[in-house]
Short mmCIF file of C-alpha atoms and ligand atoms in Angstrom, two decimals:
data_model
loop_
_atom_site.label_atom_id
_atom_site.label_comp_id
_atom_site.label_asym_id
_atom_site.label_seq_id
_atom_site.Cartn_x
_atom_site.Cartn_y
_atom_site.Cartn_z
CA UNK A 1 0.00 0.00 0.00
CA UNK A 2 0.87 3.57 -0.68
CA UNK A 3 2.01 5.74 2.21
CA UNK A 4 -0.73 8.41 1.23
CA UNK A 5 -3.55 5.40 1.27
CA UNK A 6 -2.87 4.06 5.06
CA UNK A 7 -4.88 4.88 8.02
CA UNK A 8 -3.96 6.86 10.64
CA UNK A 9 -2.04 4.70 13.29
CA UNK A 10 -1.90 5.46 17.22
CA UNK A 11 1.35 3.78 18.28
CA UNK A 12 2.90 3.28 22.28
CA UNK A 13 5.88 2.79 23.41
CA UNK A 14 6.74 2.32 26.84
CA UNK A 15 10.65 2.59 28.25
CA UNK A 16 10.64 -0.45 30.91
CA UNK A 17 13.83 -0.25 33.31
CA UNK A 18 12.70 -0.36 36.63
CA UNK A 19 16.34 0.99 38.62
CA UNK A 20 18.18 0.80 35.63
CA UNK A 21 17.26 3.87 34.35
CA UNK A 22 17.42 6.06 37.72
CA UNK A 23 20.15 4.42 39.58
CA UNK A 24 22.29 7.92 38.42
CA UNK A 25 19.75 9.90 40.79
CA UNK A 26 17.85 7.32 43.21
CA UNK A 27 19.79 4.97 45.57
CA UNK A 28 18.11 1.99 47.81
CA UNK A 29 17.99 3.55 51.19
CA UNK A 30 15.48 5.98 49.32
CA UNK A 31 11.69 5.69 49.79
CA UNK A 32 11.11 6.08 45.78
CA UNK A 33 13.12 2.94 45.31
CA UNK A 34 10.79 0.62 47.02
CA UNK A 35 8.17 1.20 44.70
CA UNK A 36 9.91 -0.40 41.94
CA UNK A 37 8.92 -3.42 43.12
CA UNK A 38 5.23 -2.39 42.82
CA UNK A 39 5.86 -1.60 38.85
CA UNK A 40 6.19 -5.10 38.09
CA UNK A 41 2.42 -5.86 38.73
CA UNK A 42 2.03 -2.20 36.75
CA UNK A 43 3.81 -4.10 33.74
CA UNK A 44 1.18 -6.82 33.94
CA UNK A 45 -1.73 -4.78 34.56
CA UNK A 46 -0.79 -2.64 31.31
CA UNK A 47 0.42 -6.03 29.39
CA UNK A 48 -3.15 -7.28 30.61
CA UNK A 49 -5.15 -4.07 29.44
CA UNK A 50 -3.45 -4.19 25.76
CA UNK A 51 -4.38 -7.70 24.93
CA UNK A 52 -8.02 -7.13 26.50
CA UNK A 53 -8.15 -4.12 24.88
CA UNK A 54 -6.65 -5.03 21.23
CA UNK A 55 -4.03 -2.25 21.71
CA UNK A 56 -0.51 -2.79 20.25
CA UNK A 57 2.73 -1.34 22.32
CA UNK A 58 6.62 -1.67 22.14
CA UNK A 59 8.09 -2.27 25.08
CA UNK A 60 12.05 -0.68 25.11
CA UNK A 61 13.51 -2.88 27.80
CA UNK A 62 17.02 -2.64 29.48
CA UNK A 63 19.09 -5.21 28.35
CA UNK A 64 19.85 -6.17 32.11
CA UNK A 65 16.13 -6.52 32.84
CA UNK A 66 15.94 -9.93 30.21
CA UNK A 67 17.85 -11.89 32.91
CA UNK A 68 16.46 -13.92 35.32
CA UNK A 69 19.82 -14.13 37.46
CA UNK A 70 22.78 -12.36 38.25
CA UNK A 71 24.78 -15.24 36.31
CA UNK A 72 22.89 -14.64 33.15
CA UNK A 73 23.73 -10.64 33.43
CA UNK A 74 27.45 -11.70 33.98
CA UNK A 75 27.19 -13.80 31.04
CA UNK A 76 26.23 -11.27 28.25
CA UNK A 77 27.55 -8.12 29.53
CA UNK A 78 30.02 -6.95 27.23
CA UNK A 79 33.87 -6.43 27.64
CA UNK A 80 34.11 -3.23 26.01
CA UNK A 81 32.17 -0.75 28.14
CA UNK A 82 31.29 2.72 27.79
CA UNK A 83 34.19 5.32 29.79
CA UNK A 84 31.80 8.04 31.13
CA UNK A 85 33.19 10.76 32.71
CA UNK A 86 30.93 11.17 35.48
CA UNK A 87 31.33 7.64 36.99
CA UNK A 88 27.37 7.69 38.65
CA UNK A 89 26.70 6.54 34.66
CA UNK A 90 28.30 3.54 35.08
CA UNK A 91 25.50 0.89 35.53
CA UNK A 92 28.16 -1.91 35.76
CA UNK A 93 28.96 -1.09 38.91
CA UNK A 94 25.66 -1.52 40.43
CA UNK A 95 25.51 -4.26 43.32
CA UNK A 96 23.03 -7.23 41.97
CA UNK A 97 21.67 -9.43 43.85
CA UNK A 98 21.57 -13.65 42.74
CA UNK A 99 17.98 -13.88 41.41
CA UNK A 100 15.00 -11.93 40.48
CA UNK A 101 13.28 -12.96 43.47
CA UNK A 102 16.36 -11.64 45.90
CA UNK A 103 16.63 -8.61 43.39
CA UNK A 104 13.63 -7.20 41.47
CA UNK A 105 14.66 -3.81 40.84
CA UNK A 106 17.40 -5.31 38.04
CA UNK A 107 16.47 -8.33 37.24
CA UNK A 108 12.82 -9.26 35.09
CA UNK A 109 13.60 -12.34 33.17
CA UNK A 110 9.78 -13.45 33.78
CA UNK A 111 8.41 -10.38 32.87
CA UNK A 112 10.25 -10.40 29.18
CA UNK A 113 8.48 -13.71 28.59
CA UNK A 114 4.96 -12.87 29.80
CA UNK A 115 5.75 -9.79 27.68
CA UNK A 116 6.92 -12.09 24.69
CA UNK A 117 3.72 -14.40 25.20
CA UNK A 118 0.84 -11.24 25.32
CA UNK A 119 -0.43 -10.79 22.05
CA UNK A 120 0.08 -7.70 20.29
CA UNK A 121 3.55 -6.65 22.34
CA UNK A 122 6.32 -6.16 21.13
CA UNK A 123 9.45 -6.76 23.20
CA UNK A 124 12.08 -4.20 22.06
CA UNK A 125 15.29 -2.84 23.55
CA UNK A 126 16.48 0.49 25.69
CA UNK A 127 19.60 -0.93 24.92
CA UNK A 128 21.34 -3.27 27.04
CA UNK A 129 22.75 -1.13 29.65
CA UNK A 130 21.12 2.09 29.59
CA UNK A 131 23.91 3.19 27.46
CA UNK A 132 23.84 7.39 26.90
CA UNK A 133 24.88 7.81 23.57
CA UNK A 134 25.51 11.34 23.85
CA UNK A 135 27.25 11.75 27.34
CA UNK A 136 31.00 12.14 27.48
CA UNK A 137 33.19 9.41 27.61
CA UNK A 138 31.79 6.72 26.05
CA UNK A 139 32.33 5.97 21.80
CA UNK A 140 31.18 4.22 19.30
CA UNK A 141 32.89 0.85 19.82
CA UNK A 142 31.21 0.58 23.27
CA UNK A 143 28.45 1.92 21.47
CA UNK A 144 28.44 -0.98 19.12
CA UNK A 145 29.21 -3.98 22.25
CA UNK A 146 26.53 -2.78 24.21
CA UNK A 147 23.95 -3.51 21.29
CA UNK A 148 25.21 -7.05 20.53
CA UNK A 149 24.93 -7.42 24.01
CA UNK A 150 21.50 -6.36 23.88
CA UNK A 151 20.28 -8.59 21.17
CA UNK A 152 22.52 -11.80 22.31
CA UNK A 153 20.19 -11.68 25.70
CA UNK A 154 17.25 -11.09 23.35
CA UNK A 155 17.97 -14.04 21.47
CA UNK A 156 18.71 -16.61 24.55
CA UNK A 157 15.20 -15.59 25.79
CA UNK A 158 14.05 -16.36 22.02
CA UNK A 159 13.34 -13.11 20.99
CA UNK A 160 14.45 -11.07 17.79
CA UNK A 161 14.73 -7.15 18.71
CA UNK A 162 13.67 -4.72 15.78
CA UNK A 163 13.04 -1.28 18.03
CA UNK A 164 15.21 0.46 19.83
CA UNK A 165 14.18 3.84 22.15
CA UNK A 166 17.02 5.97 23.48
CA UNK A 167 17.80 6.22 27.08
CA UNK A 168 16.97 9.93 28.27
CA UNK A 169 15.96 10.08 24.36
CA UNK A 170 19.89 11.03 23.60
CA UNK A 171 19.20 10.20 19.88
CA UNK A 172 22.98 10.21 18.22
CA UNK A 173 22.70 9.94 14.39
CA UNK A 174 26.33 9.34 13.81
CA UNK A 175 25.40 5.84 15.08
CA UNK A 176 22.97 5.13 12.81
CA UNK A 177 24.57 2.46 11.07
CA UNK A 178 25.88 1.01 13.99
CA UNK A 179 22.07 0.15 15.08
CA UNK A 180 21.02 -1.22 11.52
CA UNK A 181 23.90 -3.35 11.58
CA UNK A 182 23.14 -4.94 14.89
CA UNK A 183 19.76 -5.64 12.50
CA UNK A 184 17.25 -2.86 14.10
CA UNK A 185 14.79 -1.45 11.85
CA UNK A 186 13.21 1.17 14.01
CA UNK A 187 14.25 3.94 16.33
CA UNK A 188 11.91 6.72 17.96
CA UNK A 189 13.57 9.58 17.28
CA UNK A 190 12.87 13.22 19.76
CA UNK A 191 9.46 14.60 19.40
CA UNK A 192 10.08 17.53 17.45
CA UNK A 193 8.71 20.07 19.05
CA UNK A 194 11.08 22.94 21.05
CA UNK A 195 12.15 21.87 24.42
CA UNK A 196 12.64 18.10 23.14
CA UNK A 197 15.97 18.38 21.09
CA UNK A 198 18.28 15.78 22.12
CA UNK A 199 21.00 16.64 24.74
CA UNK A 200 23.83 15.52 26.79
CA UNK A 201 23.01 15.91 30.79
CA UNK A 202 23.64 19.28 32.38
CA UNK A 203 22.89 21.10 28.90
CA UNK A 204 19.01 21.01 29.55
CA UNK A 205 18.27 23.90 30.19
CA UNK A 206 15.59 24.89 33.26
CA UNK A 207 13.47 26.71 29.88
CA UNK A 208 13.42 23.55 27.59
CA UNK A 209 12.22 21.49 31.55
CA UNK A 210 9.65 24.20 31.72
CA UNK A 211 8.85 24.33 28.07
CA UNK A 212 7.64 20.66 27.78
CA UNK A 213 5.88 20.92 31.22
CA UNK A 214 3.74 23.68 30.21
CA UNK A 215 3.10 21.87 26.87
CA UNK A 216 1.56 18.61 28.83
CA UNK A 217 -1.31 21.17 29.45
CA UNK A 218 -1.76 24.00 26.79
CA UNK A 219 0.96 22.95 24.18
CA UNK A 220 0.48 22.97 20.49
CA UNK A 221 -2.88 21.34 19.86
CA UNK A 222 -2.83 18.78 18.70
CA UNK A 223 0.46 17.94 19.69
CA UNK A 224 2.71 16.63 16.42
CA UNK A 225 1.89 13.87 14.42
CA UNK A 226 4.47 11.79 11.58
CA UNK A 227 3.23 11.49 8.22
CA UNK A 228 4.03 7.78 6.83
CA UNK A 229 5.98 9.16 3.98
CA UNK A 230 8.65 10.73 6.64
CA UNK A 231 8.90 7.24 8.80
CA UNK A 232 11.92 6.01 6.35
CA UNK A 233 14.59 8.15 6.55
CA UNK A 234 17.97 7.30 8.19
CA UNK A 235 19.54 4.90 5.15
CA UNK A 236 16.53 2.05 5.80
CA UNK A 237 16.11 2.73 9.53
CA UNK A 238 12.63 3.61 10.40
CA UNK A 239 12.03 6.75 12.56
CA UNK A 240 8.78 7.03 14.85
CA UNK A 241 9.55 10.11 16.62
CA UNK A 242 7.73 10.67 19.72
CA UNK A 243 4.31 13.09 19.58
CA UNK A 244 3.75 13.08 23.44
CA UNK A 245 4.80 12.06 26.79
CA UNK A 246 1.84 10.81 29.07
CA UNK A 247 3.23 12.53 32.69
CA UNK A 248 2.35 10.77 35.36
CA UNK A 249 -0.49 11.92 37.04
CA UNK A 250 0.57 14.56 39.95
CA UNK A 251 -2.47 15.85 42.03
CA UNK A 252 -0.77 19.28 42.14
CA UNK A 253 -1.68 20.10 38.64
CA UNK A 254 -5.23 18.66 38.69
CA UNK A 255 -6.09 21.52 37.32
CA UNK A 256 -5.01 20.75 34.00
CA UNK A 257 -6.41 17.49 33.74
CA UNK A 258 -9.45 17.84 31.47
CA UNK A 259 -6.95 20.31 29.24
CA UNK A 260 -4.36 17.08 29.22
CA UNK A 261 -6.84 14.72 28.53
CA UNK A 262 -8.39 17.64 25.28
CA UNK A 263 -4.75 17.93 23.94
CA UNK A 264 -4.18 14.18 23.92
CA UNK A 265 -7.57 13.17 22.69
CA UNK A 266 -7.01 16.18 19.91
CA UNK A 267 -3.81 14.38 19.07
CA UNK A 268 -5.12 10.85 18.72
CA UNK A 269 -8.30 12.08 16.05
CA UNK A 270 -5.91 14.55 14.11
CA UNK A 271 -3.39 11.16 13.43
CA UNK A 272 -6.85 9.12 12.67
CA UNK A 273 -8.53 11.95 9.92
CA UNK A 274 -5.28 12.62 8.56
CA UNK A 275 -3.93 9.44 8.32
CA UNK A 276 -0.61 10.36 10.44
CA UNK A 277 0.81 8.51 13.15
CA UNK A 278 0.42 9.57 16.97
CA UNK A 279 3.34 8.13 18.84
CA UNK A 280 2.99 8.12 23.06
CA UNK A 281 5.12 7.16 25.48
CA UNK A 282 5.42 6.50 28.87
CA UNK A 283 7.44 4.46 31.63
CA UNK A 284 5.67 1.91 33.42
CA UNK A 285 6.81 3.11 36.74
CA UNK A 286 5.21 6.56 35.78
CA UNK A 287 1.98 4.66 37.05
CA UNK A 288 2.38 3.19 40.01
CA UNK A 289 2.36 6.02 42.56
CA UNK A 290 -1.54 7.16 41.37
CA UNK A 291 -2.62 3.47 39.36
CA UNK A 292 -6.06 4.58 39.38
CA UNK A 293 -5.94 7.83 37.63
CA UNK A 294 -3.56 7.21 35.16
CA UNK A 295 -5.10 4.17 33.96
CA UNK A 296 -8.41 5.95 34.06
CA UNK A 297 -6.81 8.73 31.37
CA UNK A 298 -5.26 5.66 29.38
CA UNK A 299 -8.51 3.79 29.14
CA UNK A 300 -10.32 7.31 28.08
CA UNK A 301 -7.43 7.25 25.52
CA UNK A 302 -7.89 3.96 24.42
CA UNK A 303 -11.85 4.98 24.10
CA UNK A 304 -10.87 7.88 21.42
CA UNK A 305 -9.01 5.36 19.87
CA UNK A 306 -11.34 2.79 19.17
CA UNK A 307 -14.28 5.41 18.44
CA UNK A 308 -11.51 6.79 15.19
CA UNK A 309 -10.84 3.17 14.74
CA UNK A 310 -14.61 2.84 13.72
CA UNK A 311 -14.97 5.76 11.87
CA UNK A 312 -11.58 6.51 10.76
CA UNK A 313 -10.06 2.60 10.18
CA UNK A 314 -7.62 3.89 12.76
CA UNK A 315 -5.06 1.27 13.44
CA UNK A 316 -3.08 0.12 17.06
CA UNK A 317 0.33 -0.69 15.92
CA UNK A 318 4.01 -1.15 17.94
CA UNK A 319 7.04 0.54 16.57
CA UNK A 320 7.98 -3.16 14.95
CA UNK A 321 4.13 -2.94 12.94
CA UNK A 322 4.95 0.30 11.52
CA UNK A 323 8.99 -0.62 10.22
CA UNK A 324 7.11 -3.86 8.67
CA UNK A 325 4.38 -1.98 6.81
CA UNK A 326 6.90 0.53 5.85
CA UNK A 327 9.62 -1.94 4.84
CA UNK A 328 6.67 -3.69 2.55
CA UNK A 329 5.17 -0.89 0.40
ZN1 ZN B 401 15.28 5.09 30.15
#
């Protein structure tokens, strides 16, 4: 099919790293920590929703997470590791304990196979170690081991990756063909909108932090969408950037929630009449503190959905959907 003859598509993406991808900022002794453990029934709750609910997502897992014991992290961690210059990067220095049982902030081997068994999910990759591809220190070569690293895990738990999401979306395009040759197909690039450019740590400014707080409530409606005609672009690798972040919900700003709940709604029906694609993302962690509002606002998003999926032939698809359609036309 023609790019200009496909249906809109609403497609989700969700980064799943439980400490992995705050170990830089949150240490064990703090109270935030211990509710990691709670987002691993959030993973199957949401797993459990999509496949009731017909609804497609990637999930971008840490590499570290498709282990089931410390052993099998040992096993496929790679030699060559990235040199950051500020050493609280360094993941491979985190203390792990033997099993996920004894440790389930880092370890989710289960959860990457009731992932791999839910239909419609796609299991995808955050890379293998939460690897920053713009922060000093670390290079392409390290670059390069982390990702075989990545899909060798991938592979011993039987899966093939195809999507990869960036960690702190640090989206490097020198290392495109780096990814395509570890046999990716599909990256989410940075929602292009101001305040979402892709940056090393300490150059994000307080403005660009304010910027795309503001625009959770009274950003550009609808917020942006991809036309399928600009998915292939990096030599063969698809690009899905991001159109919106769903925050977590924070009764401080309950204010804004019917203006959230507009913008994202607007979002979702301008993708379905226009036949673009409406790309949101989320960690699962962002709902654990307040479960029952945000999956209220994600079932009132899955509702718009499947009224444009009626009238519109709107379509659920992962990140992995949308590379094979495109890779087919
Ligand atoms: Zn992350």
């Amino acid at each position: 099919m023609k790019p200009n003859a496909l249906p809109g598509a609403l497609v989700i993406s969700l980064d799943f790293e439980l400490h992995w991808g705050m170990r830089d900022h949150l240490r064990p002794n703090e109270p935030e920590f211990a509710q990691l453990k709670g987002s691993r029934s959030t993973v199957t709750e949401l797993a459990s929703l999509f496949a009731r609910r017909d609804v497609h997502a990637t999930w971008a897992t840490v590499g570290f997470l498709f282990a089931s014991t410390h052993q099998e992290l040992i096993q496929f961690s790679p030699t060559n590791r990235p040199q950051y210059t500020r050493p609280e990067f360094d993941p491979f220095t985190e203390p792990v304990g033997d099993n996920e049982e004894l440790d389930p902030e880092h370890l989710a081997g289960s959860l990457i196979d009731m992932l791999d068994s839910t239909p419609g999910q796609e299991v995808a990759s955050h890379t293998f170690s939460h690897f920053y591809c713009l922060e000093a220190g670390q290079d392409e070569d390290a670059f390069r081991a982390d990702l075989t690293s990545a899909r060798d895990i991938a592979q011993f738990r039987g899966i093939e990756l195809k999507s990869l999401v960036f960690p702190r979306n640090q989206w490097n395009p020198h290392y495109a063909s780096a990814i395509k040759e570890h046999g990716f197909t599909c990256i989410r690039g940075p929602q292009p909108s101001r305040g979402h450019e892709a940056r090393a740590h300490g150059t994000q400014s307080v403005r660009n932090r304010a910027q795309r707080m503001t625009e959770t409530y009274i950003g550009p409606t609808p917020p942006p969408t991809t036309a399928w005609d600009q998915v292939d672009q990096l030599q063969g690798l698809c690009d899905v950037p991001a159109s919106a972040f769903l925050r977590p919900y924070n009764p401080k700003t309950k204010w804004g929630e019917p203006l959230r709940v507009r913008r994202l709604k607007a979002g979702i029906r301008d993708a379905a009449r226009s036949g673009r694609i409406f790309h949101l993302w989320w960690h699962p962690h962002n709902f654990t503190k307040y479960p029952k509002q945000n999956f209220e606002l994600l079932n009132l998003l899955i509702d718009e959905f499947e009224d444009q999926a009626k009238k519109e032939g709107m379509e659920s698809l992962s990140m992995g959907d949308v590379a094979t359609i495109v890779e087919h036309w």
